[in-house]
Coordinates of C-alpha atoms and ligand atoms in Angstrom, one line a residue:
T23 CA 20.4 -14.2 18.5
I24 CA 19.8 -10.6 17.5
P25 CA 22.2 -9.3 14.8
K26 CA 24.0 -6.2 15.9
D27 CA 23.4 -4.6 12.6
I28 CA 21.1 -5.0 9.6
I29 CA 22.9 -4.5 6.3
V30 CA 20.9 -3.6 3.2
E31 CA 22.6 -3.0 -0.1
G32 CA 25.8 -1.8 1.5
K33 CA 24.2 0.4 4.2
T34 CA 24.5 -0.6 7.8
Y35 CA 21.9 0.1 10.5
P36 CA 22.3 -0.7 14.2
T37 CA 19.4 -2.7 15.7
D38 CA 17.7 -2.1 19.0
E39 CA 14.7 -3.1 21.1
W40 CA 12.4 -1.7 18.3
T41 CA 13.8 -4.0 15.6
N42 CA 11.1 -6.2 14.1
V43 CA 12.0 -6.7 10.5
P44 CA 12.5 -10.4 9.5
T45 CA 15.1 -11.5 7.0
S46 CA 12.4 -12.6 4.5
I47 CA 11.4 -8.9 4.2
V48 CA 14.9 -7.7 3.9
E49 CA 15.5 -10.2 1.1
A50 CA 12.5 -8.8 -0.9
I51 CA 14.1 -5.3 -1.1
P52 CA 16.4 -6.0 -4.2
R53 CA 13.5 -7.4 -6.3
R54 CA 12.2 -4.0 -7.4
L55 CA 9.3 -5.5 -9.3
H56 CA 8.0 -2.1 -10.5
L57 CA 11.2 -1.8 -12.6
Q58 CA 11.3 -5.3 -14.0
A59 CA 10.7 -5.3 -17.8
D60 CA 7.4 -6.7 -18.9
H61 CA 6.3 -7.3 -15.3
P62 CA 2.6 -6.3 -14.8
L63 CA 3.5 -3.8 -12.1
S64 CA 6.0 -2.1 -14.3
I65 CA 3.6 -2.0 -17.2
T66 CA 0.9 -0.5 -14.9
R67 CA 3.4 2.1 -13.7
K68 CA 4.3 3.1 -17.2
L69 CA 0.7 3.2 -18.3
I70 CA -0.1 5.7 -15.4
E71 CA 3.1 7.7 -16.0
S72 CA 2.1 8.2 -19.7
R73 CA -1.0 10.2 -18.5
F74 CA 1.2 12.7 -16.7
P75 CA 3.5 14.2 -19.4
G76 CA 6.2 16.5 -18.0
Y77 CA 6.1 15.1 -14.5
K78 CA 9.5 14.1 -13.2
T79 CA 9.6 10.4 -12.3
H80 CA 11.5 9.0 -9.3
N81 CA 11.6 5.2 -9.5
N82 CA 14.6 4.2 -7.4
L83 CA 14.3 5.9 -4.0
F84 CA 15.8 3.8 -1.2
P85 CA 13.1 2.1 1.0
I86 CA 14.7 2.7 4.4
V87 CA 13.7 6.0 5.8
T88 CA 13.5 7.8 9.1
T89 CA 10.3 8.0 11.2
G90 CA 10.6 11.7 10.6
Q91 CA 10.2 11.1 6.8
N92 CA 7.6 8.4 7.1
F93 CA 5.4 10.1 9.8
D94 CA 6.5 13.4 11.4
S95 CA 7.1 15.4 8.2
L96 CA 3.5 14.4 7.1
G97 CA 1.9 15.5 10.4
F98 CA 1.1 12.1 11.7
P99 CA 0.1 12.4 15.4
L100 CA 2.4 10.6 17.9
D101 CA -0.4 8.2 18.8
H102 CA -1.3 7.2 15.2
V103 CA -1.8 3.4 14.8
G104 CA 0.5 3.4 11.8
R105 CA 3.5 4.1 14.1
N106 CA 2.9 0.8 16.1
R107 CA 5.4 -2.0 15.9
S108 CA 2.5 -4.3 15.1
D109 CA 1.9 -2.4 11.9
T110 CA 5.3 -1.1 10.7
Y111 CA 8.6 -2.7 10.1
Y112 CA 11.2 -1.0 12.3
I113 CA 15.0 -1.3 11.5
N114 CA 15.5 0.5 14.8
K115 CA 13.6 3.1 16.9
S116 CA 14.1 5.9 14.4
T117 CA 14.4 4.0 11.1
V118 CA 11.6 2.1 9.2
L119 CA 10.9 0.4 6.0
R120 CA 8.7 3.1 4.3
T121 CA 5.0 2.3 4.7
H122 CA 4.0 4.6 1.9
T123 CA 5.6 6.6 -0.9
S124 CA 4.4 9.8 0.9
A125 CA 7.6 9.3 3.0
H126 CA 9.4 11.1 0.1
Q127 CA 6.9 14.0 -0.2
A128 CA 8.8 16.5 1.9
D129 CA 12.2 15.7 0.4
T130 CA 10.8 15.9 -3.2
F131 CA 9.1 19.2 -2.5
R132 CA 12.3 20.5 -1.0
A133 CA 14.4 19.5 -4.0
N134 CA 11.9 21.6 -6.0
E135 CA 13.0 20.2 -9.4
S136 CA 9.7 20.2 -11.2
E137 CA 6.1 21.3 -11.0
G138 CA 4.9 17.7 -11.1
Y139 CA 6.5 14.5 -9.9
L140 CA 5.7 10.8 -9.7
I141 CA 7.3 8.4 -7.3
S142 CA 6.9 4.6 -7.7
A143 CA 8.3 2.3 -5.1
D144 CA 8.1 -0.8 -2.9
V145 CA 6.4 -0.2 0.4
Y146 CA 6.2 -2.4 3.5
R147 CA 3.4 -3.1 6.1
R148 CA 2.7 -5.7 8.6
D149 CA -0.8 -6.9 7.7
A150 CA -3.2 -9.7 7.2
I151 CA -2.6 -12.7 4.9
D152 CA -5.1 -13.1 2.1
R153 CA -5.3 -12.9 -1.7
S154 CA -5.0 -9.1 -1.7
H155 CA -2.5 -8.5 1.1
Y156 CA 1.2 -9.0 1.0
P157 CA 3.7 -7.4 3.4
V158 CA 5.6 -5.8 0.5
F159 CA 3.6 -4.0 -2.2
H160 CA 4.1 -1.0 -4.5
Q161 CA 2.7 2.4 -4.6
M162 CA 2.8 5.4 -6.9
E163 CA 2.6 8.9 -5.5
G164 CA 2.1 12.0 -7.6
A165 CA 2.0 15.7 -6.9
R166 CA 1.6 19.0 -8.8
T167 CA 2.3 22.4 -7.4
W168 CA 2.3 26.0 -8.5
D169 CA 4.2 29.0 -7.2
R170 CA 2.2 32.0 -6.0
Q171 CA 5.1 34.4 -6.5
Q172 CA 5.7 33.2 -10.0
A173 CA 2.1 33.8 -10.8
G174 CA 2.3 37.2 -9.3
R175 CA 5.3 38.2 -11.5
A176 CA 3.2 37.3 -14.5
G177 CA 0.5 39.6 -13.2
K178 CA -1.9 36.7 -12.3
S179 CA -3.3 35.1 -9.3
V180 CA -2.2 31.4 -8.7
A181 CA -5.9 30.4 -9.1
E182 CA -6.0 32.0 -12.6
V183 CA -2.8 30.1 -13.6
I184 CA -4.2 26.8 -12.4
W185 CA -7.5 27.4 -14.4
E186 CA -5.4 28.0 -17.5
D187 CA -3.6 24.7 -16.9
I188 CA -6.9 22.9 -16.4
K189 CA -8.0 24.0 -19.9
K190 CA -4.9 22.2 -21.3
L191 CA -5.8 18.8 -19.6
P192 CA -7.3 16.1 -21.8
R193 CA -11.1 15.7 -21.7
H194 CA -12.9 12.4 -21.0
D195 CA -16.6 11.6 -21.5
V196 CA -17.1 9.2 -18.6
A197 CA -19.8 9.9 -16.1
V198 CA -18.6 11.4 -12.8
E199 CA -21.0 10.7 -10.0
D200 CA -20.6 13.0 -7.0
P201 CA -18.1 15.3 -8.5
N202 CA -18.3 17.3 -5.3
P203 CA -19.1 15.0 -2.4
P204 CA -20.3 16.7 0.9
F205 CA -17.5 17.5 3.3
H206 CA -17.1 17.1 7.0
I207 CA -15.9 20.6 7.8
E208 CA -13.8 19.6 10.9
R209 CA -12.1 16.6 9.3
N210 CA -11.5 18.4 6.0
P211 CA -11.4 22.1 6.5
L212 CA -10.3 24.7 4.0
Q213 CA -6.7 25.4 5.1
S214 CA -6.1 28.7 6.8
R215 CA -3.4 29.6 4.3
H216 CA -5.6 29.0 1.2
A217 CA -8.1 31.4 -0.3
P218 CA -11.3 29.6 -1.2
E219 CA -10.7 30.2 -4.9
E220 CA -7.2 28.7 -4.7
A221 CA -8.4 25.5 -3.0
E222 CA -11.2 25.3 -5.6
A223 CA -8.8 25.6 -8.5
I224 CA -6.3 23.1 -7.0
A225 CA -9.2 20.6 -6.4
A226 CA -10.5 21.1 -10.0
H227 CA -7.0 20.4 -11.5
L228 CA -6.6 17.4 -9.2
K229 CA -10.0 15.9 -10.1
R230 CA -9.6 16.4 -13.8
S231 CA -6.0 15.0 -13.9
L232 CA -6.9 11.9 -11.8
E233 CA -10.2 11.2 -13.6
D234 CA -8.4 11.3 -16.9
M235 CA -5.7 8.8 -15.7
V236 CA -8.2 6.4 -14.2
V237 CA -10.6 6.5 -17.2
S238 CA -7.8 6.0 -19.7
I239 CA -6.2 3.1 -17.9
F240 CA -9.4 1.3 -17.3
N241 CA -10.5 1.9 -20.9
A242 CA -7.2 0.3 -22.0
A243 CA -8.3 -2.8 -20.1
K244 CA -11.9 -2.9 -21.3
G245 CA -11.2 -5.5 -24.0
A246 CA -9.7 -7.8 -21.4
S247 CA -12.6 -7.4 -19.0
D248 CA -15.3 -10.1 -18.2
A249 CA -18.1 -7.7 -18.0
A250 CA -17.5 -5.2 -20.8
T251 CA -21.1 -4.9 -21.6
P252 CA -22.6 -1.5 -22.6
D253 CA -24.8 -1.3 -19.6
E254 CA -21.8 -1.6 -17.4
A255 CA -20.1 1.5 -18.8
L256 CA -17.2 2.9 -16.9
K257 CA -18.2 5.3 -14.2
V258 CA -16.1 7.1 -11.5
R259 CA -17.1 8.9 -8.3
W260 CA -15.4 11.0 -5.6
V261 CA -15.9 10.3 -1.9
E262 CA -14.6 12.2 1.1
A263 CA -11.4 10.7 2.7
Y264 CA -9.0 11.7 5.5
F265 CA -5.2 11.8 5.5
P266 CA -3.0 13.7 8.0
F267 CA -1.2 15.4 5.1
T268 CA -3.9 16.7 2.8
S269 CA -7.1 18.8 3.3
P270 CA -9.5 18.5 1.8
S271 CA -9.0 14.9 0.9
W272 CA -10.8 12.4 -1.4
E273 CA -10.8 8.9 -2.7
L274 CA -11.6 8.2 -6.3
E275 CA -13.7 5.1 -7.0
V276 CA -14.3 3.3 -10.2
F277 CA -17.3 1.2 -11.1
W278 CA -15.7 -1.9 -12.5
Q279 CA -17.3 -5.3 -13.2
G280 CA -20.3 -4.5 -11.1
D281 CA -18.7 -3.0 -8.0
W282 CA -17.5 0.4 -6.8
L283 CA -13.8 0.1 -6.1
E284 CA -11.5 2.5 -4.4
V285 CA -8.4 3.2 -6.6
L286 CA -6.6 6.1 -5.1
G287 CA -6.4 8.7 -2.2
C288 CA -5.6 12.3 -2.8
G289 CA -6.0 15.9 -1.6
V290 CA -4.8 19.4 -1.4
V291 CA -1.3 19.3 0.1
S292 CA -1.1 20.6 3.7
Q293 CA 0.7 23.9 3.6
P294 CA 3.0 23.2 6.7
I295 CA 4.6 20.4 4.6
L296 CA 5.5 22.8 1.9
D297 CA 6.6 25.4 4.5
N298 CA 8.9 22.9 6.2
A299 CA 10.2 21.9 2.8
S300 CA 11.3 25.5 2.3
V301 CA 8.8 26.1 -0.6
P302 CA 6.1 28.1 1.4
E303 CA 5.0 29.9 -1.8
R304 CA 4.0 26.7 -3.5
V305 CA 0.5 25.3 -3.4
G306 CA -0.8 22.1 -4.9
W307 CA -2.2 18.6 -4.7
A308 CA -1.0 15.0 -4.2
F309 CA -2.3 11.5 -4.7
G310 CA -1.2 7.9 -3.9
L311 CA -2.3 4.6 -5.3
G312 CA -1.5 0.9 -4.9
L313 CA 0.0 -0.6 -8.1
E314 CA -0.9 -4.2 -7.2
R315 CA -4.6 -3.2 -6.7
I316 CA -4.8 -1.6 -10.1
A317 CA -2.8 -4.3 -11.9
M318 CA -5.1 -7.0 -10.4
L319 CA -8.1 -5.2 -11.7
L320 CA -6.7 -4.5 -15.2
Y321 CA -5.4 -8.0 -15.8
S322 CA -7.8 -10.0 -13.5
I323 CA -4.9 -11.3 -11.5
P324 CA -6.5 -13.4 -8.7
D325 CA -3.8 -13.5 -6.1
I326 CA -1.2 -10.9 -5.0
R327 CA 1.5 -13.6 -4.4
L328 CA 1.6 -14.0 -8.2
F329 CA 3.5 -10.8 -8.6
W330 CA 6.4 -12.4 -6.9
S331 CA 6.4 -15.5 -9.0
K332 CA 9.4 -16.3 -11.2
D333 CA 7.3 -18.9 -13.1
T334 CA 7.3 -18.2 -16.8
R335 CA 3.7 -19.4 -16.9
F336 CA 3.0 -16.1 -15.1
L337 CA 5.6 -13.7 -16.4
S338 CA 5.2 -14.7 -20.1
Q339 CA 1.6 -13.5 -20.1
F340 CA 2.6 -9.8 -19.9
S341 CA 4.2 -7.6 -22.5
E342 CA 4.8 -3.8 -22.6
S343 CA 4.3 -3.8 -26.4
Q344 CA 0.9 -5.5 -26.4
P345 CA -2.5 -4.4 -25.4
I346 CA -3.7 -5.5 -21.9
K347 CA -5.2 -9.0 -22.0
R348 CA -6.8 -11.0 -19.3
F349 CA -4.4 -13.2 -17.2
V350 CA -5.2 -16.9 -17.7
P351 CA -4.5 -18.8 -14.5
F352 CA -2.3 -21.7 -15.3
S353 CA -4.1 -23.9 -12.9
K354 CA -5.7 -23.8 -9.5
Y355 CA -3.9 -26.3 -7.3
P356 CA -5.8 -27.8 -4.4
A357 CA -6.2 -25.9 -1.1
C358 CA -5.4 -27.5 2.2
L359 CA -7.1 -26.0 5.2
K360 CA -5.7 -26.6 8.7
D361 CA -6.6 -25.0 12.0
V362 CA -4.3 -24.0 14.8
S363 CA -5.8 -23.3 18.2
F364 CA -3.9 -21.9 21.2
W365 CA -4.2 -20.3 24.6
L366 CA -2.7 -16.8 24.8
R367 CA 0.0 -16.4 27.4
S368 CA -1.6 -15.1 30.5
S369 CA -0.1 -12.2 32.4
S370 CA 1.2 -14.5 35.2
S371 CA 3.2 -16.9 33.1
A372 CA 6.9 -16.6 32.4
A373 CA 8.3 -14.9 29.4
G374 CA 8.4 -17.1 26.3
G375 CA 11.5 -17.7 24.3
A376 CA 11.3 -14.7 22.0
S377 CA 14.0 -14.2 19.4
P378 CA 15.1 -10.6 19.7
I379 CA 14.7 -9.9 16.0
H380 CA 11.0 -10.5 16.5
P381 CA 8.6 -8.9 19.0
P382 CA 9.0 -10.2 22.5
A383 CA 6.4 -12.8 23.5
P384 CA 3.3 -10.7 24.0
L385 CA 1.1 -10.9 27.1
Q386 CA -2.5 -11.6 26.5
S387 CA -3.2 -7.9 26.2
A388 CA -0.3 -7.3 23.9
F389 CA -1.1 -10.0 21.4
H390 CA -1.4 -8.7 17.9
E391 CA -2.8 -10.8 15.0
N392 CA -0.1 -9.5 12.7
D393 CA 2.5 -11.5 14.7
V394 CA 0.6 -14.7 13.7
M395 CA 0.6 -13.5 10.1
E396 CA 4.3 -12.8 10.1
I397 CA 5.2 -16.2 11.6
A398 CA 3.0 -17.9 8.9
R399 CA 4.9 -16.0 6.2
E400 CA 8.2 -17.0 7.8
V401 CA 7.3 -20.7 7.9
C402 CA 5.4 -20.9 4.6
G403 CA 6.7 -18.2 2.4
D404 CA 4.3 -18.0 -0.5
L405 CA 2.7 -21.4 0.2
V406 CA 0.1 -19.8 2.4
E407 CA -2.9 -18.2 0.7
D408 CA -5.0 -17.0 3.6
V409 CA -5.0 -16.9 7.4
H410 CA -8.1 -15.9 9.3
L411 CA -9.5 -16.1 12.8
T412 CA -12.3 -18.6 13.1
D413 CA -12.8 -18.7 16.8
D414 CA -12.2 -16.5 19.8
F415 CA -13.0 -17.9 23.2
T416 CA -12.5 -16.7 26.8
H417 CA -12.6 -19.3 29.5
P418 CA -15.4 -18.3 31.9
K419 CA -13.5 -19.3 35.0
T420 CA -9.9 -18.6 34.3
G421 CA -10.5 -15.6 32.0
R422 CA -7.8 -17.1 29.7
K423 CA -8.3 -16.5 26.0
S424 CA -8.0 -19.0 23.2
L425 CA -7.9 -18.3 19.5
C426 CA -8.3 -20.5 16.5
Y427 CA -6.8 -19.5 13.1
R428 CA -7.6 -21.3 9.9
I429 CA -4.6 -21.6 7.5
N430 CA -5.2 -22.1 3.8
Y431 CA -2.1 -23.8 2.4
R432 CA -1.9 -23.6 -1.4
S433 CA 0.9 -23.2 -3.8
L434 CA 0.4 -21.2 -7.0
E435 CA 2.8 -23.4 -8.9
R436 CA 2.2 -27.0 -7.8
T437 CA 0.2 -29.4 -5.7
L438 CA 1.4 -29.6 -2.1
T439 CA 1.6 -33.1 -0.7
N440 CA 0.0 -34.0 2.7
R441 CA 3.4 -34.5 4.1
Q442 CA 4.5 -31.0 3.0
T443 CA 1.5 -29.3 4.5
N444 CA 1.7 -31.3 7.7
E445 CA 5.3 -30.4 8.1
L446 CA 4.5 -26.7 7.5
H447 CA 1.7 -26.8 10.0
E448 CA 3.8 -28.4 12.7
R449 CA 6.6 -25.9 12.2
L450 CA 4.0 -23.1 12.4
G451 CA 2.6 -24.4 15.7
A452 CA 6.1 -24.7 17.1
L453 CA 7.2 -21.2 16.1
L454 CA 4.0 -19.7 17.5
V455 CA 4.9 -21.3 20.9
D456 CA 8.5 -20.2 20.6
R457 CA 7.9 -16.6 19.6
L458 CA 4.6 -15.7 21.2
G459 CA 4.7 -18.0 24.2
V460 CA 1.3 -19.4 23.4
E461 CA 0.1 -22.8 24.5
L462 CA -1.2 -25.1 21.7
R463 CA -4.6 -26.8 22.3
Ligands
LIG17 N1 0.0 7.8 1.4 C1 -1.5 7.5 1.3 C2 -1.7 6.0 1.6 O1 -0.8 5.3 1.6 C3 -2.1 7.9 0.0 C4 -2.0 9.4 -0.3 C5 -0.9 10.0 -0.9 C6 -3.1 10.2 0.0 C7 -0.9 11.3 -1.2 C8 -3.1 11.5 -0.2 C9 -2.0 12.1 -0.9 O2 -2.8 5.6 1.8

């Protein structure tokens, strides 16, 4: 039955018909991997922090926020997919587990304690299951702003002050391809409150700061890389991006071991956010990045579940006081693939036995793949490596839809026996029937 309240670290939240956060997710909250000494996420965080001297760090902000903080304050439209219960963990209608560190932008700007800040935190998203997706991961957000009035009092324009600051930034000698990618003028307009020379100065400071950070951390991992050959020299490039809370916006990509990889999103902070945060005279930039993504590249960590491992064969390989070295997988235990096929509940059939803490049994049209993913996590914990759709069939006469998912069962720490995987697979099937009202084939 549905608990009346959800209690997290002494705080009590009432539940309602929006509640969809499972206990396994609530239990992950106290782990705070980004603060655990010698954990690769913590080492990666510190490495990045060291490239932003003078920025105030916030590393212990509470993960439960309002929909106002997570979405409205950032200008997310009401119909944005990110607001769906299929994508976001709701504690109740107006309270969520933050889906990104940007949830703290408005409050941090309002506190106005420093010109630059960095926020590192656990974030939560309902998503696919594979080696690079986990429902809890970690982001770092950073921002740098300047005050127009303060510049004016010193007899300067804010653009002049920013260019002076740019001269103080470290220089790197890595090739930057597309330093100024073409812009889609409707998606990424110059903001009405910004003079062109202001936006240009902010963008220049943003690009130099983030290029320096990416170049220095990837150079630190060079020795540990597989393909550190001279012809695969480090390169970075800028590509246009879109976020509801910055304009213009970019992604920074790095050429690493033969591929262009996206490492962060960023842009010029939307002025209405700063206005609403009672600092309308400030202008600046912000960025956000995924710590797991970067740590996986720096250390060649092959599976995102490893970050949650308490196995010393994993944890003992990382040290803050030592240079980055390649992670040596302790073993690859055998995979066990099993398929589950089911008919979706058709609109005429009766409601399934949904547990209220989970989404009600969806009709065919309301089915969302993330519900399958979450049930797989609930049954298997970290013993599931990958779940993906292998077949999608609609019966020509009845119009009923059938799906087949392939589950890859594999432990990172031991060999699973046939009995264990069979048992997991049976429980998975039963729970799919129970929660989603599907019919197994
Ligand atoms: N919050 C964005 C994300 O999760 C990243 C971002 C942060 C982009 C700040 C721009 C500015 O994808």
